[in-house]
Coordinates of C-alpha atoms in Angstrom, one line a residue:
X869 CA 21.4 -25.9 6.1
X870 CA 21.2 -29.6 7.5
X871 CA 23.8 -30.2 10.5
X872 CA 24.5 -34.1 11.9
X873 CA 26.3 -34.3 14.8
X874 CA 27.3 -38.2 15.0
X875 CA 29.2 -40.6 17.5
X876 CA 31.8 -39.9 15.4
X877 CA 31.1 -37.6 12.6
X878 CA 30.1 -33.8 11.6
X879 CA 27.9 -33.8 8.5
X880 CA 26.6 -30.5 7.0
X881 CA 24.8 -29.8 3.8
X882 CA 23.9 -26.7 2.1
X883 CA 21.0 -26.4 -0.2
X884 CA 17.8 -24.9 -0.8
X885 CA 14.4 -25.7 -3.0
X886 CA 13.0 -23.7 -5.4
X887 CA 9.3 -25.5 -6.9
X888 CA 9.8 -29.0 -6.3
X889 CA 13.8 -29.1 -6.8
X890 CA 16.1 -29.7 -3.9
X891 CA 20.1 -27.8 -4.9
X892 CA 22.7 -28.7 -3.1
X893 CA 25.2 -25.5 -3.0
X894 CA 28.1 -27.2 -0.8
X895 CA 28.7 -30.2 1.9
X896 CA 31.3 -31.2 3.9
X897 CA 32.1 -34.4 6.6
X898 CA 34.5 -34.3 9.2
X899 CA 35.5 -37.1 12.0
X900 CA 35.1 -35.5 15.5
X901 CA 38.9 -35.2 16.4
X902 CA 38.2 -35.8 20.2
X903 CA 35.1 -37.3 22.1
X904 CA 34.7 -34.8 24.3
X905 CA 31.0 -33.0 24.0
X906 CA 32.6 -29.7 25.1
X907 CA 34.6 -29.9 22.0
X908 CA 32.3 -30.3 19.1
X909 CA 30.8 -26.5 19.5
X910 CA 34.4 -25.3 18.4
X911 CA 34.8 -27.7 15.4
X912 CA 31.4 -27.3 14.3
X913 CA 32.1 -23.5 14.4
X914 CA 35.1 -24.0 12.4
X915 CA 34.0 -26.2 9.9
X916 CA 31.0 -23.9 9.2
X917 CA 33.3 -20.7 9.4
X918 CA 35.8 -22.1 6.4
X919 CA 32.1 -23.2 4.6
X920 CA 31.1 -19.3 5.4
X921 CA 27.6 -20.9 5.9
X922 CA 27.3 -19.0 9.4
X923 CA 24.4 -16.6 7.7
X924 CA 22.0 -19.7 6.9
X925 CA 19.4 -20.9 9.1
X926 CA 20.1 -24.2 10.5
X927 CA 17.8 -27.8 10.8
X928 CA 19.2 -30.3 13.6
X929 CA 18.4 -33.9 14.7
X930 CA 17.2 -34.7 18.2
X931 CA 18.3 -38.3 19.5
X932 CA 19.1 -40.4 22.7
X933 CA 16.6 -41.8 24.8
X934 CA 14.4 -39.6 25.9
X935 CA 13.6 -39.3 22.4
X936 CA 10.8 -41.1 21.7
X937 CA 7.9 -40.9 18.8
X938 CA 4.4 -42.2 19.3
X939 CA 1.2 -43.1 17.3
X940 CA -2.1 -41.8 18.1
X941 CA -5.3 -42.5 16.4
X942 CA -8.7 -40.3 16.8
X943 CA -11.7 -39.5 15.2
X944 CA -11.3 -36.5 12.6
X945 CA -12.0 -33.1 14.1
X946 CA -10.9 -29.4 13.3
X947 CA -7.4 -28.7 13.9
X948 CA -8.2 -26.6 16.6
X949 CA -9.8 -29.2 18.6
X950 CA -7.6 -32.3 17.2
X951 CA -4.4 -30.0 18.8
X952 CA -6.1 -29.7 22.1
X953 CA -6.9 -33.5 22.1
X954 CA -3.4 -34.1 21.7
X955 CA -1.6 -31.9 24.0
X956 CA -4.1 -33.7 27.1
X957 CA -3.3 -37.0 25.9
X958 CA 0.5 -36.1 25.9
X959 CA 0.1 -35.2 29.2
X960 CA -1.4 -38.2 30.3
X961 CA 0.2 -40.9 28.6
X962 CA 3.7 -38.9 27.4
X963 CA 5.3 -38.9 30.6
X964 CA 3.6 -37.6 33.2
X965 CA 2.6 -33.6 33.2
X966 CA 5.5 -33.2 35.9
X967 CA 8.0 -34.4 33.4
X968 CA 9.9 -31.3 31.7
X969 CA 9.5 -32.4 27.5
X970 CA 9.1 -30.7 24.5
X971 CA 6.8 -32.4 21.9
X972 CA 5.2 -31.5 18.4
X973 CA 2.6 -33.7 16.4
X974 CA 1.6 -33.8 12.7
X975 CA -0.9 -35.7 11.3
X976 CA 0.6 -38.3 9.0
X977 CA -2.8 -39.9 7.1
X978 CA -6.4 -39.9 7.0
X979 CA -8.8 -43.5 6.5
X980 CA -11.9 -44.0 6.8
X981 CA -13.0 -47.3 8.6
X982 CA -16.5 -47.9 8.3
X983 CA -18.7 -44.8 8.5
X984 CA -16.6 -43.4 10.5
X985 CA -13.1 -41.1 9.7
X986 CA -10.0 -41.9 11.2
X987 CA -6.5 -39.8 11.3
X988 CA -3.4 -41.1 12.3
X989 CA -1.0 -38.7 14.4
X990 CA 2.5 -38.9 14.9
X991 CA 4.3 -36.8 18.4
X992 CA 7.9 -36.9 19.0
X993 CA 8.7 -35.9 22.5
X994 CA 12.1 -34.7 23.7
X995 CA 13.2 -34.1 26.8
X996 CA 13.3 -29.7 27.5
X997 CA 17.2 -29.9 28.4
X998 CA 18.3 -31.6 25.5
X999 CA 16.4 -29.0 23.1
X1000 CA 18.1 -26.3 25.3
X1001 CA 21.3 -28.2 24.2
X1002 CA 20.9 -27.8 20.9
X1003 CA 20.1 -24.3 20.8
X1004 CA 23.2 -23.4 23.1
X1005 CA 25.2 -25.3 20.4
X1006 CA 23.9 -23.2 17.5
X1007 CA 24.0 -20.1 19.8
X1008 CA 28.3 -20.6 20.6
X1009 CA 28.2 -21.1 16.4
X1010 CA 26.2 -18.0 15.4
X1011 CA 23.6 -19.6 14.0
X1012 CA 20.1 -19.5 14.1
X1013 CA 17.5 -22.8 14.3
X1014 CA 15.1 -23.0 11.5
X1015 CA 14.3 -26.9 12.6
X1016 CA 14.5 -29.3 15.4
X1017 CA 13.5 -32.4 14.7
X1018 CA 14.7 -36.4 15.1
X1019 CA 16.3 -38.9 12.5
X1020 CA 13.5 -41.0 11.8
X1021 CA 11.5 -38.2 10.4
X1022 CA 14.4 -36.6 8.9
X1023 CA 14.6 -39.6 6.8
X1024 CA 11.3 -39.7 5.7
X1025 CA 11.4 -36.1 4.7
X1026 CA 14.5 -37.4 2.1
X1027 CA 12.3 -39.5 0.8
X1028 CA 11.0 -38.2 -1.9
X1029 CA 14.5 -36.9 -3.0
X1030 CA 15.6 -40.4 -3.3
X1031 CA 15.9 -42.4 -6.7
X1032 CA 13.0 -45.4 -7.2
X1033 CA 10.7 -43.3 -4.1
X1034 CA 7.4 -44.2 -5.0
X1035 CA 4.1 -46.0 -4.1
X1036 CA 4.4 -49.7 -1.8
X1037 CA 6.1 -50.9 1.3
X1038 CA 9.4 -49.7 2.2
X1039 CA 11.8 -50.2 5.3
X1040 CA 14.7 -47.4 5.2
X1041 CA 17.9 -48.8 6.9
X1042 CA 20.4 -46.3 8.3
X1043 CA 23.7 -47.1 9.9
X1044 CA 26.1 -44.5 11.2
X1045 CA 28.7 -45.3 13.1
X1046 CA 27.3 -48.1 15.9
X1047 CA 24.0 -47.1 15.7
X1048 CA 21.4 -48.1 13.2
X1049 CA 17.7 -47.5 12.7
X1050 CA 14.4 -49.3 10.3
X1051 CA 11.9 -47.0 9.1
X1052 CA 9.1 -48.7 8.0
X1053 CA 7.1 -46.9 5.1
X1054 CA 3.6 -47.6 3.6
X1055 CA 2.8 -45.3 0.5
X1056 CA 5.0 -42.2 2.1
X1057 CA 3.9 -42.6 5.5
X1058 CA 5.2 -43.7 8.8
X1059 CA 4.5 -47.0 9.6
X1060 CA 7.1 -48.0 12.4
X1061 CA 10.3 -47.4 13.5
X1062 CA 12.8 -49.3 15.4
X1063 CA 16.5 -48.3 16.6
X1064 CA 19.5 -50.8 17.2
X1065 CA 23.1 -51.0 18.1
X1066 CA 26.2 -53.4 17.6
X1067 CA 26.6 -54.9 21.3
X1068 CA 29.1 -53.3 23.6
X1069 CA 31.4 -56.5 23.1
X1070 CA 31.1 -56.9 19.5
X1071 CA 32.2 -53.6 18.0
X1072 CA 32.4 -53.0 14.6
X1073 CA 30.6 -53.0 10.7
X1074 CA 30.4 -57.1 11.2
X1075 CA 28.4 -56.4 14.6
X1076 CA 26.3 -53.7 13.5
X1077 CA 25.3 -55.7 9.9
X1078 CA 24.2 -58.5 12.0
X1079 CA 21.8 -56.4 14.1
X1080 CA 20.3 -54.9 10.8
X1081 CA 19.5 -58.3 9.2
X1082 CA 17.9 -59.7 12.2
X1083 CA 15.5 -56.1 12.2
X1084 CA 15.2 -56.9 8.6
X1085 CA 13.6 -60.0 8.9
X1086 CA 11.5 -58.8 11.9
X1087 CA 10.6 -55.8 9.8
X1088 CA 9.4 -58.5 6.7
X1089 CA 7.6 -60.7 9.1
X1090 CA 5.9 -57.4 10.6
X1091 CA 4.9 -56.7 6.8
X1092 CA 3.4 -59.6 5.6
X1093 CA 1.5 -59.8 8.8
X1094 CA -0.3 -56.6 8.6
X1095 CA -0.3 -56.2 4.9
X1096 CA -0.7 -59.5 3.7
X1097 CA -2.3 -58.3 -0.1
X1098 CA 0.3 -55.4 0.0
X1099 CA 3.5 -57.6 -1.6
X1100 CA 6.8 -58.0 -0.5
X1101 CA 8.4 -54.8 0.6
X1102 CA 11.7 -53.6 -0.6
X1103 CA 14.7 -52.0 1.7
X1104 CA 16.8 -49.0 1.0
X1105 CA 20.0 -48.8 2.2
X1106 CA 21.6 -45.7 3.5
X1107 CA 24.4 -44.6 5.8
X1108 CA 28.3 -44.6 5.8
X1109 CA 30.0 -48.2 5.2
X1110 CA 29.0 -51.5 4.8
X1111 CA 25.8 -51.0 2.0
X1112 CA 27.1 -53.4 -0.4
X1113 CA 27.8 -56.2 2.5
X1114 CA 24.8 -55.6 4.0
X1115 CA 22.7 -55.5 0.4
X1116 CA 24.2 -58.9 -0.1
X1117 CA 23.4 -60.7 2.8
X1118 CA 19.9 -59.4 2.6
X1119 CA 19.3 -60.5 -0.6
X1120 CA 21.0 -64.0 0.8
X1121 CA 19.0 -64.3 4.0
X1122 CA 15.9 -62.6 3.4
X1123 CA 15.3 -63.3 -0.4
X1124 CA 14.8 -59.1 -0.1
X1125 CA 15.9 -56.9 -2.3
X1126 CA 17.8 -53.8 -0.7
X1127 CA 18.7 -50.7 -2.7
X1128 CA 21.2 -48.2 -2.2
X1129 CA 19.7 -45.1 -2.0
X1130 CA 20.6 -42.7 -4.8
X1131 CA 20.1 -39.2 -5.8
X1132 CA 16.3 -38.7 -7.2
X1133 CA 15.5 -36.8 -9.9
X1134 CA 14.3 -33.8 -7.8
X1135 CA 17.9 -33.5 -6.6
X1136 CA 19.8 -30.9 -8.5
X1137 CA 23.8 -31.4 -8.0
X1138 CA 25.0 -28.9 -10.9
X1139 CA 26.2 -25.9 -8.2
X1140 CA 28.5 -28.6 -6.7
X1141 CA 30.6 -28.4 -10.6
X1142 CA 33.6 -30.6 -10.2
X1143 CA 32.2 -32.3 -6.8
X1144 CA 29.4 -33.8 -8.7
X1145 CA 30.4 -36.9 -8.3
X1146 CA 32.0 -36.6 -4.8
X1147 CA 28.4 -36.3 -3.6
X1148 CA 26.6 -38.5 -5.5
X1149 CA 29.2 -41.3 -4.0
X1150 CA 28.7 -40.2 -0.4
X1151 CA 24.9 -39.5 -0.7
X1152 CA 23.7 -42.4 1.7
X1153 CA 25.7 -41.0 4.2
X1154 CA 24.2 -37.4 3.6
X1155 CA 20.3 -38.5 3.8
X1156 CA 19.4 -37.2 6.8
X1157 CA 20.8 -33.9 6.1
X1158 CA 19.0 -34.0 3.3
X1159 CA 15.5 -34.9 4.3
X1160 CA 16.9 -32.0 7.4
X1161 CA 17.1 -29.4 4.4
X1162 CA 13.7 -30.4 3.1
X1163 CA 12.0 -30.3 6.3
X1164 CA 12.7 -26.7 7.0
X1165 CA 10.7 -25.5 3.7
X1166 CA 7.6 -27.4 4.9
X1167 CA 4.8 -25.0 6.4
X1168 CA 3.6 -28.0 8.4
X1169 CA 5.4 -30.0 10.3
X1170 CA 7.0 -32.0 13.4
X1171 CA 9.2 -28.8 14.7
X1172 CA 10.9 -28.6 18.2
X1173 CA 12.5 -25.3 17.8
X1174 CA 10.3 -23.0 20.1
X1175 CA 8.6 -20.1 18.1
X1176 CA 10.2 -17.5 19.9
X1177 CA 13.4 -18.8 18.2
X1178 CA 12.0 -19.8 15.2
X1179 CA 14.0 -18.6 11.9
X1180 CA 12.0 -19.2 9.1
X1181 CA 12.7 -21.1 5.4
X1182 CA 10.5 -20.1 2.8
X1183 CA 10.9 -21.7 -0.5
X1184 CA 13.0 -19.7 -3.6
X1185 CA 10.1 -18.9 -7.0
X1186 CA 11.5 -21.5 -9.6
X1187 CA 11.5 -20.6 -13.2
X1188 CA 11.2 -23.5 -15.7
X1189 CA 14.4 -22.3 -18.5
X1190 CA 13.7 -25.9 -19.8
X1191 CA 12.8 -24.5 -23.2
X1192 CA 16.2 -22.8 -23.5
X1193 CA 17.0 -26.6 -24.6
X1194 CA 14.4 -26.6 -27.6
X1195 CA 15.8 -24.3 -30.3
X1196 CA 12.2 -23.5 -32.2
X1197 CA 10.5 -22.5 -28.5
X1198 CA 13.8 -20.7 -28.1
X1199 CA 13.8 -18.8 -31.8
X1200 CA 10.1 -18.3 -31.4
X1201 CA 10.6 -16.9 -27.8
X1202 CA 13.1 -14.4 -29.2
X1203 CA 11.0 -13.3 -32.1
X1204 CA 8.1 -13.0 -29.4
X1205 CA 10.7 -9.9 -27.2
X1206 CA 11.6 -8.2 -30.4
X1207 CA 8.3 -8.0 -30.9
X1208 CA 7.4 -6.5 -27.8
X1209 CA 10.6 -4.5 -27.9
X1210 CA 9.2 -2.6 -31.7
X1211 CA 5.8 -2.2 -30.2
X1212 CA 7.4 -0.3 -27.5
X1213 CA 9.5 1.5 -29.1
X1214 CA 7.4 2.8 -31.8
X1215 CA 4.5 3.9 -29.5
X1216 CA 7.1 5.7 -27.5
X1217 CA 7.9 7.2 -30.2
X1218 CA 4.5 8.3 -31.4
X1219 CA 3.5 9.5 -28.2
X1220 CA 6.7 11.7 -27.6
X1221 CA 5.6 13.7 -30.8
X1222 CA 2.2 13.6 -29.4
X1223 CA 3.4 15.4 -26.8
X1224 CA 5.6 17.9 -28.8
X1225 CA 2.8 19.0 -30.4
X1226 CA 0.7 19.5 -27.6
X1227 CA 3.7 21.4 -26.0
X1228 CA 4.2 24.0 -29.1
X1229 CA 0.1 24.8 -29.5
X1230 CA -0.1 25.0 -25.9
X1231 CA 2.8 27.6 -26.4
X1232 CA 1.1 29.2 -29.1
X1233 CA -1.8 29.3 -27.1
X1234 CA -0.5 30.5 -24.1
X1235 CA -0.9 34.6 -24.8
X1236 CA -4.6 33.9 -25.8
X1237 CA -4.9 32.2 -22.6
X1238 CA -3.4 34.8 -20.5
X1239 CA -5.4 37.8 -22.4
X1240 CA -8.7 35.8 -21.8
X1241 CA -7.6 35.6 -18.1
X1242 CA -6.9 39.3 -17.4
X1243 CA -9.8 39.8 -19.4
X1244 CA -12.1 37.5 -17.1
X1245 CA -10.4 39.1 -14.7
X1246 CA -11.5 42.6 -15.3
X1247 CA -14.8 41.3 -16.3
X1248 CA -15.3 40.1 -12.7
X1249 CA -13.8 43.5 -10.9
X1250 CA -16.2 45.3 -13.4
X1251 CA -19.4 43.3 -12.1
X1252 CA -18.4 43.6 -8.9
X1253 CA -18.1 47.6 -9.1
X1254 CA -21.4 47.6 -10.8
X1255 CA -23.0 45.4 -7.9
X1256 CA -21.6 48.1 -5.7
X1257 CA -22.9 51.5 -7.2
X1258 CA -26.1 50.3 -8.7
X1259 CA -28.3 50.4 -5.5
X1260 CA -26.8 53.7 -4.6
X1261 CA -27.0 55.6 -7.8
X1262 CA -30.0 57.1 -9.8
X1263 CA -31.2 55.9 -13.0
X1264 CA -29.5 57.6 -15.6
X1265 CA -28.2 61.0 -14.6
X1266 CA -31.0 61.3 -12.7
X1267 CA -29.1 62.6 -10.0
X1268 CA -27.0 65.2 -11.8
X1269 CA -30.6 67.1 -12.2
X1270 CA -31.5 66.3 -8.3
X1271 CA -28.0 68.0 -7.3
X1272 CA -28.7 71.0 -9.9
X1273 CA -32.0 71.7 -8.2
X1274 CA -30.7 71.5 -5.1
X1275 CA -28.1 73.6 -5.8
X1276 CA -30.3 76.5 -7.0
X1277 CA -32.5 76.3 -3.8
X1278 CA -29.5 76.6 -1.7
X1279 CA -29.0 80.4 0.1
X1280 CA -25.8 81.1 0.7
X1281 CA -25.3 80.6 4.1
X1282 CA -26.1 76.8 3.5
X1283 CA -23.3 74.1 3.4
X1284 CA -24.4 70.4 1.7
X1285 CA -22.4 67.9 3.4
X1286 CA -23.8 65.2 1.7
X1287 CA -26.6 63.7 -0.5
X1288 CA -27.4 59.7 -1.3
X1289 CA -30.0 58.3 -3.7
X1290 CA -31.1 55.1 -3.3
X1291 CA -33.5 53.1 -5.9
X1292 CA -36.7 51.5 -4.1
X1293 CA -37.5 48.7 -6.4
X1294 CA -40.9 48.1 -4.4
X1295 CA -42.3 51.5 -5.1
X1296 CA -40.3 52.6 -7.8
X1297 CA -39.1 55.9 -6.6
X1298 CA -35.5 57.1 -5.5
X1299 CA -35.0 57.8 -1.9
X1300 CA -33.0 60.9 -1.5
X1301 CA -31.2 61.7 1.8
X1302 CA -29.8 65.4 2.0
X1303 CA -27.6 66.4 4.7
X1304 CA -25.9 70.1 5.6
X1305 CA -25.8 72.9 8.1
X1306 CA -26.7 76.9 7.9
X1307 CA -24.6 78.9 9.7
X1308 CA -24.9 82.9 10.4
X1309 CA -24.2 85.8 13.2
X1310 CA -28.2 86.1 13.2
X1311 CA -29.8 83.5 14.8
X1312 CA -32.8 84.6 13.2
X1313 CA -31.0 84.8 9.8
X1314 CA -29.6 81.0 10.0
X1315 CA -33.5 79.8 10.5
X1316 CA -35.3 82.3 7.9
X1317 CA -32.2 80.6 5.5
X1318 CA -32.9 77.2 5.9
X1319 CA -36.6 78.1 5.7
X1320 CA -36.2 79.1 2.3
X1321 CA -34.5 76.6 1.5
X1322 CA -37.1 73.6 2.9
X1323 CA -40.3 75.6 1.5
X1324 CA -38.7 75.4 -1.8
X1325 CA -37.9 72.1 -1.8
X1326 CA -41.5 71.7 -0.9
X1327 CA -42.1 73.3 -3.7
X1328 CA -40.0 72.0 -6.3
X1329 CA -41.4 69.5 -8.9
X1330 CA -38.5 67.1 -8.3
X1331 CA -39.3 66.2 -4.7
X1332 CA -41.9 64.9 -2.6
X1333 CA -43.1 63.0 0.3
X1334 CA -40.3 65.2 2.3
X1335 CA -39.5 64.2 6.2
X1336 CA -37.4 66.6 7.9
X1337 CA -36.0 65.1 11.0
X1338 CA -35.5 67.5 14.1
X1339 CA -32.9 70.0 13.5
X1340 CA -29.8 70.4 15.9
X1341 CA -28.9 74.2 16.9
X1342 CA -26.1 75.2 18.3
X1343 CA -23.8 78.2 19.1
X1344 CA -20.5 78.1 18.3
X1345 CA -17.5 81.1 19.0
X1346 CA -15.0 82.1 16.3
X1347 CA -11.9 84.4 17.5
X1348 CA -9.7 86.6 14.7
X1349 CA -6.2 87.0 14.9
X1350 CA -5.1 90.4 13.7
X1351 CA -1.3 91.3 13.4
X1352 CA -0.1 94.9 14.4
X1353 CA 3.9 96.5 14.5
X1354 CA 6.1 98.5 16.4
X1355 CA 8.5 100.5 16.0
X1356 CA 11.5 99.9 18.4
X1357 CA 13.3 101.9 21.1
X1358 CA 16.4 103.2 19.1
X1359 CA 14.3 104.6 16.1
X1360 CA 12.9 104.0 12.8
X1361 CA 15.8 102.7 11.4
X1362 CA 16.0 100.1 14.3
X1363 CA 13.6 97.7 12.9
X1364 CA 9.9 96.9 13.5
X1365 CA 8.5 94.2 15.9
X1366 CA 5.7 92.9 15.0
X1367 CA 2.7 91.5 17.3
X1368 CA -0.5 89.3 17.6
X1369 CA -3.6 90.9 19.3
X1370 CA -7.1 88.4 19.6
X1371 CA -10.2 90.3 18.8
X1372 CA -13.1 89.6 20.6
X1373 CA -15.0 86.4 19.9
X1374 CA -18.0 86.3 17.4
X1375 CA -20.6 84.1 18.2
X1376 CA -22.5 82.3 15.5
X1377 CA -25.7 80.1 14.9
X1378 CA -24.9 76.7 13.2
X1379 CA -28.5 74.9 11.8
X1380 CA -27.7 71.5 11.3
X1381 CA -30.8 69.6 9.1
X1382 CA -31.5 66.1 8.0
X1383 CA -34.0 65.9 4.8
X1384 CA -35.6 63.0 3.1
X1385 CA -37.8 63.2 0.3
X1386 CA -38.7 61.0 -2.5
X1387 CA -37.9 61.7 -6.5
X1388 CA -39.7 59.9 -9.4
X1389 CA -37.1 60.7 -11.6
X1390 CA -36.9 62.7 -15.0

């Protein structure tokens, strides 16, 4: 949105571009009802309040006379280096470092003289307070800045929004109330700029005229002196009242021709409907809003706003619906969706009975599937058991026949508490591990017993290589309970009571025997 705050006159414009279109949404001018500064924050607010235009970011002009633009000239460098460059000069020559100013630079064109390249910068410089101004203006208004920046160069952002625009010499003339300005303009870029004013005793459109044709012929004299093989340079006309006067005598004193600027064809004024025409009569007046609306979609540019502040415009995608106008491109566009839209549909369809037949074999499948796993499963538990009992078991029923011989050489008194066989891959025998105890009331007894028992081991054709580790005796005591009754006091017929007696301990021998011996098998 593009605000104007006049001598005497609000201007605001609401638009946006999208590719290289500028849209104007809404406008709206207003005289400033009293001349009091303190005043214009509250109409402004107003104004944009009834406009409900408070959510847009907001470009201002800069003016007065601190404002002041200046042209530098150097040698091309990087931009990193060029900025630097600029920011010392600016503090030499731009007032003095003590002075408090805001400044921003662009660089406007690039020549080459000689052998040696050449850019052209332009700075405006504004004094700190008067930007501070500006945002405490859009601050009481709810707005936020999107773009600070001064009338000339609003202007020449307009430009190329403006009917007949084009390649040559140009001098813009603005008049607004009793001020005026001349923008000179070479090919699109600045070239120089002068203000003016109608005289403090001579107010009024006559006053102000005069003052713009005597800068109009000091404008063409500049012209013809610098750009002698250029041609004559035209004028465009722009600002409230007094074009057509001032287009006249122009073209009477001067022998120039000056144009009223008009809407270009980059300007698109359909979302205005029935105000159309409204705006296309009061466009000269609206110029600097305009080129204010334009300037805030640049990436680049002369900007004042500080970046901590800084809302930023980004431009809106533009789709080109000019074919909608051509009925073949339109008819063959529509054939070109339905297209599309069958393709779609038909490999939609294909692929959801793709998938319903995938889903009813995978449900045919799905018992298979589970049997297989369980099966797999069991497989695997089977394996597993097998990796478990192989090295501990005997070939065959190998050790059935061990335990049967064992068995027949054990005396009674002998108790087998455990035996393990073991394959020995390396020597290809199974290693037998026997474990018991003898126990008897003979000490004597319990060794002749497990005697018998090792010698015919020794002797069976089963076994061999046999290690008996050292045998653990011991004595162990066993007590017998025996039960006896009595009769009671009264009698016989009294009852019995009956009563535990211990009988003496017996003392036993307990043999306890570790054998290993080695089998070849059977």
């Amino acid at each position: 949105m593009g605000i104007e705050v006049g001598s005497d006159q609000l201007r605001v414009m609401h638009g946006a571009i999208s590719g290289n279109v500028l849209s104007v949404y809404d406008f709206a001018a207003e005289e400033i009802l009293i001349s009091n500064p303190e005043n214009v924050p509250q109409q402004l607010e107003s104004l944009v309040g009834r406009k409900r235009l408070d959510s847009h970011p907001v470009g201002l002009t800069l003016s007065g006379p601190g404002v002041v633009h200046r042209l530098l000239e150097f040698p091309s460098m990087p931009a990193s280096e060029l900025a630097v460059v600029v920011e010392r000069e600016m503090r030499l020559v731009g007032g003095g470092a003590g002075e408090d100013v805001v400044f921003d630079w662009e660089v406007i064109e690039e020549k080459a003289a000689a052998n040696l390249k050449e850019v052209r910068v332009l700075v405006a410089i504004a004094p700190k307070s008067q930007v501070g101004r500006a945002q405490e203006l859009l601050a009481r208004c709810r707005l936020k800045p999107a773009l600070f920046t001064t009338p000339p160069i609003a202007l020449l952002r307009s430009l190329g929004f403006v009917q007949g625009e084009g390649k040559g010499l140009h001098a813009v003339v603005h008049m607004v109330g009793q001020q005026g300005c001349l923008l000179g303009v070479k090919d699109g870029v600045w070239s120089f700029y002068r203000e003016f004013s109608s005289r403090a005793a001579e107010r009024g459109v006559d006053a102000l005229l005069e003052e713009a044709v005597r800068e109009a012929n000091r404008a063409l004299l500049y012209h013809r002196q610098r750009y002698r093989e250029g041609g004559e340079a035209g004028f465009l006309l722009s600002g409230e009242k007094g074009l057509e006067e001032l287009q006249i005598r122009l073209q009477r004193e001067t022998g120039a021709h000056g144009e009223i600027v008009r809407p270009g064809p980059g300007v698109d004024l359909s979302p205005l409907r029935e105000r159309e025409n409204i705006f296309r009569d009061l466009f000269p007046a609206f110029l600097i809003p305009l080129g204010l609306v334009a300037g805030a979609y640049l990436p680049a540019g002369i900007n004042l706003v500080p970046k901590a502040v800084r809302k930023t415009v980004r431009k809106r995608p533009s789709i080109d619906l000019s074919f909608i106008r051509r009925p073949g491109l339109g008819v063959a566009l529509v054939l070109v969706f339905l297209s599309i839209q069958l393709v779609l549909v038909f490999t939609e369809r294909y692929y959801r009975g793709l998938l319903a037949q995938r889903t009813a074999l995978y449900g045919q499948w799905v018992p298979a599937i589970q049997a297989s796993e369980e099966s797999r499963v069991l497989r695997e538990n089977e394996r597993l058991l097998k990796q478990a009992i192989d090295p501990n078991r005997g070939g065959g029923k190998s050790w059935m026949v061990l335990l049967k011989a064992v068995s027949r050489l054990a005396p009674p008194e002998l108790l087998l508490s455990s035996m393990s066989v073991r394959r020995d891959k390396d020597k290809g025998v199974w290693l037998v591990t026997l474990k018991g105890q003898v126990v008897s009331a003979d000490s004597y007894a319990a060794q002749a017993a497990f005697n018998r028992f090792y010698q015919g081991l020794k002797g069976s054709p089963h076994f061999e290589g046999i290690e008996l580790l050292p045998l653990e005796i011991s004595t162990l005591a066993e007590g017998v309970e025996r039960q006896v009754s009595k009769e009671a006091a009264g009698g016989p017929g009294d009852g019995a009571v009956q009563s535990r007696q211990e009988a003496p301990e017996i003392r036993k021998t307990k043999v306890q025997f570790e054998l290993r011996a080695q089998s070849r098998g059977i």
